[in-house]
Structure formats: structure tokens, C-alpha cells
Amino acid sequence: MKRFSLLSARAGATFMSPAGLLVGAFVIVPFFWVIFVSFTNRSLLGPTALNPDFVWFQNYIELFTSGRGVEPGTFGFSLILTVQFVLFSALIGQALLGLLLAWLLQQVPKSVKGFTETMVIGAWILPEVVIGFAWFAFLDYDNGTLNGILDALGLPRGDWLLDYPFWVIVVFNTWRGTAFSMMLFNSAFASIPPSYFQAADVAGASSWQKFRDIGLPLIRGHVVTDLILITMWTFNVFTPFLLTRGGPGGQTEVLSIYTYRVAFRDFDFGKGAAVGVVVMLINLAFALFYLWVARKRTPRKEAT
Amino acid sequence: MASVTFEKITKRFGSFTACENLDLEIRDGEFVCLLGPSGCGKTTTLRMMAGLETPTSGRVLIGDRDVTAVHPKDRKIAMVFQDYALYPHMNLADNISYPLKVRGESREARHAEARRVGDVLQIGHLMERMPAQISGGQQQRTSLARALVTPSEVYLFDEPLSNLDAKLRLDARGFLNHLQRDLGITAVYVTHDQAEAMALATRIAVMDRGRIVHYAPPLEIYHRPATTFVASFVGNPPMNLIDCTARIEGGALVLEAEGLTVPKLPVTPAIEAAAAEGKMTFGVRPEHLWIADGSEAGQIAGELFANENMGPESLVTLARTKDSRLTARLFTDEPLNLPETTRLGFATTHVHLFGPDGVRVPGVDE
């Protein structure tokens, strides 16, 4: 078969080369550099800063053995915390809430739909630092808005950031990220021909039956895409740092914050790089798993 | 089975009026076609019967029950959609039996029922297939099967054959006609294809700009169209209409237009009233014209414009004036050699008269 091309291979390569150089310099080289560093004891200060030793798997072994268990400040604690964080804020919070909102939006008047979309997208497009500060101000013990409201209602005030730090970052990340899932599911639902739902209406289906039998099965691909993306984003999200700085006492030190602390506050580059590599492998596993699910053609067995 | 009644239904979308003060009565067991060009409000009318649209004012009754504000699922109706609305992720058995599933029937029971209806529609052997794996005609019958699987009082069809190619459409039309004879269902059928309406309906409601302009059995509409709109919409090709000057002379109607020779027609009071304004429309159907041999009292002359031989018949188009053409449908399978100026003959019994407002003026024998 004759291939048609606008440019000769040489001209194409010439145009590609600047982008290729940049990607190489800032993505591909650092990627392999991190893997290399994770096998050394390189640090910012001290004798190993200039002459790091090659320590093989020492960094990795330390990650999984130090601290004897899972108290805050260890890699194990951060890993479990991150899994919980993903489960509550991404899967249950963003995906489930986004799905629910998107479904409800299909059945409300256009004006309500437009208003809700605007509000939710507003939460999504604001810069992270602004949002972090807004939530910090909202939850502050002395002058926070939430405590102000509770006072006005005669309810007891709470020191949210100190007493419930994990749930604060879960709620925060849910609030922040639901818009993406909602928009994605919204457009997925909108791509289903209206006659499918009208036929179900005439057949006598309830809203729940329409969701279960028609809406959800037809957007399955979008659900899988959404879960891959938000799981990976939430796994790597650093924004909770703006609210809690990983504290108090390391209680909200998710993996991204843990990596940051080890590498750039403890200046242990080798160990930080090792965490980075582990996180990357976990993300890779997630991605492969979801892609496998998405490709698998499951014959639908209906519950009757 | 039940009747359907529309009482003074008006439906507006913003400033656009889709249906204006509609009255319509569909008797139990009747097959009514809503016929009209796109935008005439026929689909909106159907969707108001289904409950997918709510009228701006007026009442919808199914049987004696006022269903104006009733949800589609509580109306005891079934509907076939133009795009079939088959669920791509369910096989045919699940698609057809979906109305039974939402009623909580067991998988075995509803699949058996799907199979039974499928057999009637000759798709019983395809129950395990997915919609994407069957032909367009089979998809159409699948959507029909889903409508028939539950007993309903009224069956609604929204242009169900318009996505089929010409040959399949004829097959499916014949099949629907057979089904209606068999089952005697009350059905409302929306179409823009006058042939479909003629073939299927017990009564046709011809719609134009949100109003019903003629509601009668197909042959009544064909023989005595209520307006020039109906006359030019029903029939293939549609009726030839010629604007004439009209006057009463010596107790007879005299019509005059370029190329047209009409014998003097007997006058009735209705004709006299219509002719008083000096203008009338003369109409004759293409199949009621023939090549004149010169002896006819009624003749139309024009330049030969087109001569199309279709096999058993020929369509001959004449340009009577620069911008007025007429067509004759001649039942001959021989090639026609026609002169540049051709004359067509007609019998006065086949002449239709319309007043200046486009409304039919009954002839002497009506």
C-alpha cells in the first residue's frame, strides 16, 4: 500500500527534533536518572553528596523494613494511608459522587443543570494554592468560616485540621476533583441517544432501572477511563500539603508528601528516588489492571 | 385496546407553535396515520400521546382516562422509535423482553415470551444475537417485537420504516399491514410517506403547520382531498393543480387558463359562491390523464418537458407555461413518441375544484 505523506521523512524529523530534544532532556533522562539514583545513597549534604555509593537495593529494603510496622513517618504508613485516601476521596468521593451528580443532572431542567455545572467546574478550575488557602481559612479553629457557622447554629466548634486531618483531606480532594468525573460522565450520558431512555420510560422503567440497565452499561468505557485517571491523579496529588503539610505528626503524609519530605527536607535523594520508583510501579500496575478490565469483553450476566 | 382523544391540544416550544388547537379522535382498533411534511407537528402529536411531551393546553384521553399529566410508564402504551432505540449491550431476547424485566418477571419467563413474539415476527432464531449483528429490517422487527411483548392499549409508531432502504420498506409495510389485520390493535403511526399512510391506515390525519387539515379514510382523502395542500401531498405524483380565472356564464362554470380547455361545468350554489371572486383552482390527478386524440372536451396542452418510462407506466411531464408543469401517469409499457407540443385529455368526472382559499368545492355529484 502506498503511503501518503505531506513531508519527506527528513523534513519531518527536522521539525520533530526540537520537541524530541526537550522531551528527552526533561522527561526521559530524568526518568532513568531517578531509577539510577534510587540504587545509590546520594544526598544533598555530607560526603555522599559528591561521591555517592552504589548500594543496590539498600534503599528499597529500608523502605519496607524500617520503623517496625506502620507508625506515621514510615513508608508503610504512607502507602496504606494513600490507598485509603484513594479509596475514599477518588473512588467513593469523586467517581461515585460524580456519577450520581451526572445522572441527576440528566433529569433536571436546563437552567438547574447549567448552574450546577458552573459551580462544580468553578471548584475545578481555580488554582490549587487559592483553593488550599480557601479551605485552610474555612477550617481554621479561631476564625474559620465553618466554626463561625457552627457557632451561629449553636453547635460545638471543632478543630478540624488537628482532630480529623485525614477526613479533611478526603473531603477536600473529593470537593476538588468531583467536577472532572461529573463532566466526563455527563458528556458520556449525553452521548446516549435520548430514544433509549424514552423507550425505557414507555416500557415503565424507574430512574434506577434506567441507570442500572441502560445508562451505566453504556458508559462503562468512560467509567474505566475515569477510574484510571482519578486513581493515578489522587495517588500522586500533592495539594493536601497546602492544608496539613503532612501533619499533624505525619498523620496525612500520603506518598507524594512522604517523597517530598524524604528527598527535599531530609535531603536523602537515594531513598526519595526509591519511593518515586515504587510509586511509579504501583501506578503502572493500576494502569495495566484497568486497561485489562476495559479490554476484557465480559458477556453480561443480568441479575433477575 | 382503547380509543385516544385529543381535546383542544396546543403545544408551544418557546414562540414556535407545534400544534394549534388540535382535536383528534381515534377509535378503538383503528390504525391512524399522522401524515405531513417535516415540521408539521405530527411527531409532537405522537409524543404527547406517549407522554414524552406535555401539551401547553388541552386534554389527552386514553379510553375514558385523562392522561394529560400521566407519566409514559403509566399510560399502557407501547412505542416504536424511528431509530429503533435497541440497546446495543443487550441481545435480542433481553431487548425484546425489557418491558417485562422492569415489571420484575423472571429471566426464563420473559425470554420465553420474547421468543414467542420473535417467532411471530420471524426473528425467533436470532434471540442470542446483539442488535449490531442483525440487518436493518431485523432491527426494525426487533423494536416492533419489544412494543408488542406487553399488552398495551395503544401502539405508537414514530416513522418506523424511514431508516430502511426502499425494498425493505415495502416488505416491512406489508408485514405491518398483515400484523394489523391479525391483531386489530389501536395504532397511531407517524409518517411523511403518503404511500405508507395510504397502505396502512384506516384513517389518515393530514397535518400542515400544526393543524389537522383532513381526517378521513385513505380513499376518501385520495378521491376528495379537502384542500389543495392535501391534494398536492397525497398521490404519487401528486395532483396537478392549475390556477384559473372563473366566471359563471349561462348557468355554467367557465374556467380559463393558458393551455387549458375545460368544458362548461354544471353549477351548484357552492361553485357559484367560490366563483364569485373570479379565481378557482382546477385539479386533476396524473393517472386520470391520457394522450389526447383531439376528440376530448377537456384538454391541456404544453411543451414536452420530460418523458420517463418506468416499465409498466410512463411519466410524461409538460410545461404548460414557463413555471407551471403538470404530469401524466400513462399505463403503457410501450415507448411513447410524443410531439414537442403535446395535448393531454381528461374526463370532467375526474376534475377537482378548489376555491380561492384552497378549500375543496364539491362538484355536482358529491
XYZ file of C-alpha atoms in Angstrom:
670
model
C 0.000 0.000 0.000
C 1.321 3.407 -0.936
C 1.663 5.730 1.991
C 0.823 9.344 1.562
C 2.846 11.897 3.485
C 2.942 15.652 3.493
C 6.636 15.873 4.208
C 9.663 13.789 3.458
C 10.954 11.711 6.347
C 13.940 14.027 6.674
C 11.843 17.205 6.861
C 9.551 15.520 9.378
C 12.475 14.544 11.543
C 13.789 18.117 11.408
C 10.514 19.515 12.651
C 10.240 16.880 15.346
C 13.734 17.314 16.709
C 13.234 20.408 18.967
C 10.306 18.764 20.727
C 12.190 15.484 20.850
C 15.189 17.186 22.458
C 13.041 18.861 25.113
C 11.135 15.703 25.936
C 14.412 13.802 26.091
C 16.084 16.325 28.337
C 13.217 16.885 30.750
C 11.269 13.623 30.714
C 13.238 10.642 29.503
C 16.648 11.408 31.004
C 15.250 12.279 34.485
C 13.111 9.137 34.365
C 16.155 6.888 34.029
C 18.207 9.149 36.292
C 15.713 8.621 39.126
C 15.898 4.886 38.683
C 19.679 5.093 38.799
C 19.719 7.373 41.842
C 17.386 5.030 43.709
C 20.204 2.479 43.775
C 22.672 4.929 45.387
C 22.915 6.687 48.728
C 23.158 10.099 47.073
C 22.167 13.053 49.277
C 22.322 16.834 49.185
C 24.765 17.275 52.073
C 27.588 15.265 53.571
C 30.189 13.016 51.978
C 27.668 11.113 49.813
C 26.597 14.329 48.065
C 29.615 14.309 45.762
C 30.660 10.699 45.845
C 27.536 8.565 46.255
C 27.995 4.843 46.691
C 26.114 2.283 44.695
C 24.080 0.491 47.356
C 21.980 -1.820 45.182
C 18.625 -2.478 46.840
C 19.504 -0.992 50.221
C 17.038 1.929 49.817
C 14.194 -0.362 48.839
C 14.871 -2.787 51.696
C 14.863 0.124 54.166
C 11.517 1.369 52.846
C 9.793 -1.885 53.674
C 11.600 -2.732 56.928
C 12.302 0.492 58.804
C 10.074 1.569 61.649
C 8.918 -1.923 62.545
C 5.321 -1.572 61.463
C 3.233 1.241 60.279
C 3.533 4.200 62.613
C 3.375 7.662 60.987
C 6.534 8.735 59.221
C 7.306 5.369 57.674
C 6.872 4.333 54.070
C 4.427 1.574 55.060
C 2.178 4.031 56.876
C 2.169 6.415 53.905
C 1.402 3.606 51.494
C -1.607 2.377 53.479
C -2.741 5.956 54.058
C -2.531 6.690 50.347
C -4.571 3.602 49.472
C -7.240 4.731 51.937
C -7.024 8.251 50.569
C -7.553 6.984 47.010
C -10.381 4.699 48.084
C -12.341 7.353 49.965
C -11.603 10.529 48.051
C -11.186 9.241 44.484
C -13.268 6.106 44.084
C -16.063 6.731 46.591
C -15.859 10.512 46.633
C -15.095 11.739 43.158
C -16.220 8.851 40.968
C -19.361 7.828 42.837
C -20.457 11.364 43.661
C -19.615 12.480 40.125
C -21.675 9.632 38.692
C -24.595 10.421 40.966
C -24.467 14.127 40.126
C -24.151 13.448 36.397
C -27.166 11.113 36.477
C -29.284 13.544 38.462
C -28.312 16.323 36.050
C -29.851 14.334 33.172
C -33.297 14.766 34.654
C -33.378 18.378 35.804
C -34.323 21.497 33.829
C -31.582 23.020 31.680
C -31.186 26.081 33.930
C -30.518 23.992 37.050
C -28.111 21.843 35.073
C -26.190 24.845 33.782
C -25.955 26.405 37.245
C -24.721 23.197 38.879
C -22.165 22.597 36.146
C -20.826 26.121 36.535
C -20.441 25.756 40.304
C -18.721 22.382 40.116
C -16.392 23.436 37.332
C -15.573 26.538 39.358
C -14.153 24.282 42.057
C -12.084 22.569 39.423
C -10.538 25.438 37.502
C -9.363 27.544 40.471
C -5.603 27.401 41.122
C -4.645 24.864 43.772
C -2.929 27.385 46.019
C -6.089 29.525 46.095
C -8.216 26.515 46.953
C -5.757 25.338 49.568
C -5.856 28.712 51.268
C -9.660 28.921 50.979
C -10.066 25.585 52.701
C -7.477 26.490 55.310
C -9.475 29.641 56.051
C -12.716 27.660 56.041
C -11.481 25.127 58.587
C -9.384 27.390 60.864
C -10.174 26.900 64.555
C -10.294 30.538 65.693
C -11.597 32.470 62.701
C -12.669 29.730 60.291
C -15.915 30.006 58.380
C -17.089 26.523 59.338
C -16.705 27.181 63.060
C -18.380 30.542 62.554
C -21.383 28.791 61.044
C -21.425 26.205 63.811
C -21.315 28.983 66.402
C -24.225 30.711 64.759
C -26.198 27.478 64.819
C -25.282 26.906 68.450
C -23.294 23.783 67.662
C -19.903 22.951 69.191
C -16.885 24.077 67.158
C -14.228 21.613 66.111
C -10.506 21.770 65.495
C -10.865 20.038 62.171
C -7.284 20.205 60.925
C -5.939 18.796 64.198
C -8.606 16.286 65.118
C -9.739 14.915 61.751
C -6.821 15.625 59.392
C -7.396 12.541 57.233
C -11.064 13.253 56.668
C -10.242 16.883 55.963
C -8.000 15.943 53.054
C -10.501 13.323 51.858
C -13.328 15.847 51.763
C -11.011 18.426 50.250
C -9.873 16.146 47.433
C -13.430 14.976 46.761
C -14.658 18.563 46.560
C -11.767 19.432 44.311
C -11.956 16.545 41.878
C -15.638 15.611 41.559
C -16.081 18.079 38.712
C -13.870 16.073 36.405
C -15.778 12.827 36.918
C -19.088 14.627 36.721
C -18.217 16.313 33.436
C -16.892 13.111 31.952
C -19.971 11.081 32.948
C -22.236 13.943 31.964
C -20.938 14.003 28.422
C -20.984 10.202 28.341
C -24.668 10.156 29.309
C -25.374 12.929 26.822
C -23.910 10.795 24.034
C -26.579 8.111 24.615
C -29.481 8.636 22.165
C -32.460 10.089 24.096
C -34.731 7.499 22.480
C -33.044 4.776 24.572
C -34.329 6.387 27.749
C -37.688 7.283 26.208
C -38.171 3.668 25.152
C -37.418 2.664 28.737
C -39.851 5.311 30.006
C -42.601 3.887 27.824
C -41.671 0.378 28.952
C -42.227 1.545 32.532
C -38.677 1.672 33.865
C -37.874 3.662 37.002
C -34.941 6.070 37.139
C -32.866 3.458 38.974
C -33.704 0.777 36.393
C -32.781 3.123 33.567
C -29.471 3.856 35.303
C -28.672 0.206 36.007
C -29.831 -1.308 32.715
C -29.052 1.393 30.165
C -27.059 4.351 31.470
C -24.297 2.547 33.359
C -23.636 -0.326 30.901
C -23.403 2.116 28.004
C -20.830 4.355 29.698
C -18.712 1.510 31.078
C -15.746 2.531 28.963
C -15.940 6.064 30.301
C -16.134 4.778 33.877
C -12.966 2.755 33.401
C -11.150 5.734 31.878
C -12.304 7.937 34.724
C -11.190 5.446 37.380
C -7.730 5.097 35.825
C -7.217 8.820 35.627
C -8.509 9.833 39.040
C -6.781 6.940 40.804
C -3.445 7.940 39.326
C -4.003 11.623 39.931
C -5.078 11.069 43.516
C -2.205 8.690 44.116
C 0.199 11.448 43.112
C -1.681 14.501 44.348
C 0.393 16.907 46.437
C -2.270 19.501 47.237
C -3.137 18.129 50.748
C 0.278 19.526 51.686
C -1.210 23.021 51.424
C -3.718 22.143 54.143
C -1.832 19.952 56.596
C 1.836 19.820 55.499
C 1.561 16.090 56.014
C 0.763 16.609 59.668
C -0.110 16.675 62.398
C 2.542 14.170 63.326
C 2.675 12.669 59.849
C -0.981 11.625 60.008
C -1.707 12.920 56.495
C 1.643 12.105 54.945
C 0.467 10.495 51.725
C 3.152 9.079 49.427
C 3.705 12.242 47.414
C 4.289 14.247 50.587
C 6.415 11.461 52.040
C 8.590 11.504 48.910
C 8.931 15.246 49.129
C 9.920 15.082 52.797
C 12.489 12.357 52.355
C 14.084 13.858 49.258
C 13.851 17.600 49.836
C 13.650 18.047 53.609
C 15.720 15.115 54.800
C 17.794 15.540 51.593
C 18.024 11.778 51.177
C 17.899 11.684 47.395
C 18.568 7.980 47.081
C 15.707 6.975 49.342
C 13.387 9.598 47.801
C 14.135 8.264 44.350
C 13.394 4.734 45.553
C 9.946 5.864 46.777
C 9.373 7.533 43.435
C 10.168 4.334 41.585
C 7.838 2.301 43.829
C 5.003 4.804 43.287
C 5.612 4.628 39.563
C 5.407 0.828 39.622
C 2.147 0.974 41.591
C 0.688 3.431 39.055
C 1.854 1.205 36.235
C 0.122 -1.756 37.848
C -3.103 0.236 38.207
C -2.979 1.329 34.597
C -2.350 -2.182 33.304
C -5.111 -3.608 35.501
C -7.694 -1.073 34.345
C -6.693 -1.463 30.712
C -7.108 -5.212 31.081
C -10.586 -4.739 32.572
C -11.505 -2.307 29.813
C -10.420 -4.686 27.081
C -11.959 -7.781 28.598
C -15.245 -8.476 26.874
C -17.475 -9.672 29.637
C -20.698 -11.324 28.498
C -23.330 -9.547 30.562
C -24.998 -11.766 33.082
C -28.061 -9.983 34.308
C -29.355 -10.423 37.808
C -33.046 -11.145 37.667
C -57.309 -1.718 23.428
C -58.745 1.724 23.815
C -59.588 4.899 21.982
C -57.445 8.028 22.060
C -58.886 11.529 22.206
C -57.177 14.892 21.841
C -59.232 17.809 23.142
C -58.091 21.267 22.044
C -54.411 20.403 22.333
C -51.917 23.212 21.840
C -48.180 22.725 22.151
C -45.680 25.562 22.040
C -41.884 25.426 22.174
C -40.974 28.969 23.106
C -42.511 31.126 20.397
C -42.884 28.201 17.982
C -46.314 26.583 17.876
C -46.004 22.894 17.054
C -49.708 22.044 17.457
C -52.572 24.505 17.395
C -55.909 23.701 18.993
C -55.881 20.095 17.872
C -58.974 17.899 18.100
C -58.484 14.267 17.192
C -60.441 11.135 17.953
C -59.005 7.695 17.331
C -61.482 4.867 17.743
C -60.752 1.559 19.398
C -59.000 -0.784 16.929
C -58.262 1.917 14.413
C -54.929 2.350 12.611
C -54.486 6.097 12.204
C -51.635 7.655 10.260
C -50.471 11.183 11.008
C -49.216 12.356 7.639
C -47.454 15.586 6.797
C -44.200 17.245 5.776
C -41.408 17.675 8.335
C -42.182 20.324 10.924
C -45.962 19.912 10.629
C -46.278 18.739 14.248
C -47.050 15.073 13.623
C -44.226 13.704 15.765
C -45.001 16.165 18.547
C -48.609 14.975 18.457
C -47.468 11.372 18.814
C -45.087 12.221 21.624
C -47.914 13.914 23.510
C -49.888 10.683 23.243
C -46.854 8.836 24.620
C -46.366 11.349 27.424
C -42.877 12.282 26.245
C -44.138 15.841 25.727
C -46.680 17.697 27.823
C -49.267 19.801 25.985
C -49.244 23.535 26.707
C -53.034 23.346 26.968
C -55.794 20.849 26.306
C -56.517 17.279 27.370
C -55.331 13.851 26.202
C -57.589 10.887 26.919
C -56.862 7.194 26.513
C -60.181 5.397 26.763
C -62.086 7.480 29.323
C -58.953 8.207 31.337
C -57.471 11.720 31.334
C -53.739 11.048 30.893
C -52.599 14.614 30.180
C -50.306 14.658 33.227
C -49.672 10.910 33.444
C -46.112 9.564 33.100
C -45.450 7.440 29.969
C -44.949 4.337 32.065
C -48.477 4.551 33.481
C -50.257 5.124 30.159
C -50.338 1.494 28.990
C -48.838 2.380 25.647
C -46.073 0.898 23.546
C -43.928 2.831 21.132
C -41.672 2.046 18.196
C -38.983 4.657 17.639
C -37.586 5.927 14.366
C -34.044 4.853 15.311
C -35.453 1.634 16.902
C -33.798 2.508 20.251
C -32.419 -1.011 20.638
C -29.938 -1.367 23.487
C -26.579 -2.242 21.918
C -25.349 -4.082 25.024
C -28.288 -6.486 25.266
C -29.042 -9.418 22.997
C -32.376 -9.603 21.188
C -34.081 -11.654 23.886
C -33.153 -9.071 26.534
C -34.040 -6.171 24.265
C -37.477 -7.507 23.394
C -38.275 -8.536 26.959
C -37.011 -5.353 28.623
C -40.575 -4.115 29.349
C -41.127 -7.418 31.179
C -37.874 -7.086 33.085
C -38.864 -3.740 34.567
C -42.041 -5.453 35.735
C -39.917 -7.954 37.626
C -40.650 -11.061 35.565
C -38.158 -13.912 35.784
C -35.484 -14.332 33.158
C -36.956 -17.625 31.923
C -40.498 -16.285 31.631
C -39.551 -13.149 29.771
C -37.137 -14.900 27.427
C -39.857 -17.404 26.563
C -42.211 -14.527 25.849
C -39.560 -12.738 23.749
C -39.091 -15.927 21.779
C -42.834 -16.277 21.201
C -43.211 -12.719 19.889
C -39.942 -13.087 17.980
C -41.304 -16.160 16.211
C -44.366 -14.224 15.084
C -42.071 -11.597 13.598
C -39.690 -14.178 12.109
C -36.732 -13.236 14.284
C -37.169 -16.031 16.833
C -33.952 -17.738 15.720
C -31.881 -14.589 16.406
C -32.574 -14.238 20.131
C -28.916 -14.661 21.157
C -27.623 -12.075 18.665
C -26.741 -8.497 19.511
C -28.510 -5.648 17.640
C -25.301 -4.800 15.748
C -25.202 -8.341 14.353
C -28.553 -8.281 12.550
C -29.819 -6.460 9.467
C -31.757 -3.201 9.425
C -35.023 -4.969 8.678
C -34.459 -7.383 11.561
C -33.642 -4.479 13.872
C -36.899 -2.863 12.848
C -38.826 -6.035 13.683
C -36.966 -6.337 16.981
C -38.156 -2.898 18.031
C -41.639 -3.896 16.889
C -41.392 -7.062 18.986
C -40.437 -5.026 22.051
C -43.556 -2.918 21.553
C -45.758 -5.995 21.146
C -44.348 -8.002 24.037
C -46.559 -6.335 26.615
C -50.294 -5.907 26.062
C -50.904 -2.191 25.584
C -53.965 -0.102 24.925
C -52.374 1.958 22.158
C -49.358 1.315 19.937
C -47.424 4.338 18.722
C -45.116 4.305 15.710
C -42.733 7.183 15.012
C -41.664 6.844 11.363
C -40.600 3.255 11.981
C -39.726 2.482 8.366
C -37.878 5.646 7.369
C -34.431 4.189 8.145
C -34.921 1.217 5.821
C -33.948 1.149 2.182
C -36.713 1.173 -0.430
C -37.182 -2.561 -0.894
C -37.068 -3.428 2.804
C -39.539 -0.648 3.445
C -42.066 -2.273 1.116
C -41.562 -5.634 2.847
C -41.947 -4.130 6.296
C -45.008 -2.159 5.227
C -46.715 -5.283 4.006
C -45.750 -7.005 7.222
C -47.227 -4.218 9.351
C -50.430 -4.343 7.323
C -50.634 -8.100 7.895
C -49.972 -7.642 11.603
C -52.697 -5.047 11.930
C -55.188 -7.380 10.197
C -54.117 -10.156 12.559
C -54.048 -8.314 15.857
C -56.537 -5.496 15.375
C -54.531 -3.158 17.589
C -55.217 0.520 18.119
C -52.284 2.202 16.467
C -51.087 5.704 15.702
C -48.458 5.871 13.019
C -46.438 8.942 12.071
C -45.048 9.173 8.564
C -44.160 11.661 5.856
C -44.573 8.991 3.180
C -48.081 9.225 1.731
C -47.796 5.725 0.220
C -47.190 4.259 3.691
C -50.171 6.114 5.064
C -52.409 5.018 2.182
C -51.303 1.397 2.534
C -51.637 1.076 6.302
C -54.210 3.450 7.678
C -57.869 3.011 8.350
C -57.919 6.786 8.650
C -55.312 9.392 7.764
C -54.902 12.712 9.537
C -53.099 15.042 7.141
C -51.284 17.741 9.108
C -49.979 21.096 7.991
C -48.317 23.674 10.235
C -49.653 22.260 13.487
C -53.220 21.689 12.312
C -55.123 18.703 11.026
C -56.379 19.744 7.594
C -58.091 16.498 6.619
C -59.003 13.468 8.688
C -60.658 10.677 6.711
C -60.177 7.145 5.324
C -57.366 6.910 2.724
C -59.576 6.599 -0.356
C -61.758 9.472 0.786
C -58.618 11.601 1.039
C -57.485 10.409 -2.356
C -60.834 10.973 -4.087
C -61.965 14.106 -2.287
C -58.965 15.960 -0.795
C -60.169 18.723 1.496
C -57.665 21.351 0.391
C -55.075 21.983 -2.301
C -52.434 21.120 0.336
C -53.899 17.650 0.847
C -54.314 17.224 -2.908
C -50.679 18.075 -3.536
C -49.436 15.875 -0.684
C -51.343 12.660 -1.291
C -50.766 10.756 -4.514
C -47.621 9.882 -6.398
C -47.062 12.015 -8.328
C -49.385 14.478 -6.571
C -52.439 16.085 -8.136
C -51.894 18.617 -10.945
C -53.239 21.999 -9.830
C -53.881 24.851 -12.240
C -54.908 28.355 -11.135
C -57.749 29.606 -13.345
C -59.950 32.590 -13.797
C -63.536 31.596 -13.111
C -66.887 33.045 -14.054
C -70.480 31.867 -14.310
C -71.819 32.128 -17.848
C -75.265 30.952 -18.885
C -75.724 28.762 -15.833
C -72.363 27.015 -16.280
C -68.879 27.434 -14.833
C -66.226 28.656 -17.232
C -62.593 28.093 -16.241
C -59.789 29.678 -18.207
C -56.043 29.218 -18.043
C -53.277 29.054 -20.607
C -53.297 25.736 -22.444
C -56.369 24.505 -20.612
C -59.649 23.653 -22.295
C -62.422 22.771 -19.859
C -65.974 22.023 -20.944
C -68.625 24.084 -19.220
C -69.327 22.584 -15.848
C -72.722 22.450 -14.138
C -73.101 24.937 -11.287
C -74.058 24.341 -7.685
C -74.558 27.051 -5.055
C -71.103 26.209 -3.628
C -69.464 26.593 -7.022
C -71.316 29.830 -7.615
C -70.084 31.228 -4.315
C -66.494 30.183 -4.970
C -66.513 31.570 -8.499
C -67.809 34.928 -7.305
C -64.247 36.070 -6.584
C -63.173 35.246 -10.113
C -60.474 32.754 -9.209
C -60.533 28.986 -8.706
C -58.042 26.126 -8.784
C -58.558 23.282 -11.202
C -57.145 19.869 -10.255
C -56.725 16.550 -11.988
C -54.719 13.513 -10.915
C -51.838 12.338 -13.179
C -53.393 8.888 -13.535
C -56.603 10.471 -14.903
C -54.862 11.996 -17.921
C -54.203 10.413 -21.288
C -52.671 11.409 -24.620
C -55.452 13.333 -26.372
C -56.658 12.233 -29.764
C -58.372 15.589 -30.324
C -61.936 14.494 -29.691
C -61.930 15.193 -25.972
C -63.896 18.085 -24.460
C -61.291 18.534 -21.735
C -57.699 19.066 -22.827
C -54.430 20.505 -21.530
C -51.631 21.461 -23.899
C -47.977 22.093 -23.137
C -44.372 21.730 -24.277
C -42.956 18.275 -23.639
C -40.615 18.605 -20.640
C -39.789 15.006 -19.646
C -40.779 11.556 -20.752
C -39.816 8.881 -18.204
C -40.555 5.258 -18.924
C -40.760 3.211 -15.700
C -41.632 -0.162 -17.224
C -45.352 -0.684 -16.707
C -46.042 3.046 -16.810
C -44.681 6.293 -18.189
C -44.498 9.665 -16.513
C -44.932 12.464 -19.019
C -44.281 16.000 -17.829
C -45.481 19.012 -19.781
C -44.560 22.647 -19.281
C -47.927 24.348 -19.616
C -46.424 27.769 -19.019
C -42.864 28.786 -18.170
C -43.288 27.953 -14.480
C -46.273 25.617 -14.328
C -45.773 21.957 -15.099
C -48.099 19.023 -14.978
C -47.507 15.312 -15.014
C -49.464 12.495 -16.597
C -49.162 8.903 -15.499
C -49.770 6.702 -18.519
C -50.188 2.994 -18.118
C -48.274 1.670 -21.079
C -45.175 -0.460 -21.415
C -44.543 0.742 -24.975
C -42.123 3.593 -25.742
C -44.013 6.847 -26.235
C -43.114 9.094 -29.143
C -44.615 12.470 -28.343
C -44.533 15.718 -30.336
C -42.915 18.852 -28.898
C -46.375 20.229 -28.130
C -48.434 17.529 -26.518
C -52.093 17.556 -25.604
C -53.497 15.572 -22.696
C -57.131 14.655 -22.309
C -59.265 14.269 -19.177
C -62.838 13.451 -18.240
C -64.919 16.032 -16.388
C -65.819 13.405 -13.753
C -62.177 13.495 -12.651
C -61.988 17.250 -12.239
C -61.402 18.608 -8.703
C -62.321 22.198 -7.905
C -60.885 24.351 -5.135
C -61.948 27.813 -4.097
C -59.645 30.835 -3.859
C -58.888 29.887 -0.211
C -57.653 26.432 -1.313
C -60.672 24.604 0.147
C -62.383 21.918 -1.925
C -65.587 22.933 -3.701
C -67.839 19.876 -4.016
C -68.903 19.040 -7.570
C -72.427 18.307 -8.707
C -72.296 14.611 -7.928
C -70.916 14.968 -4.368
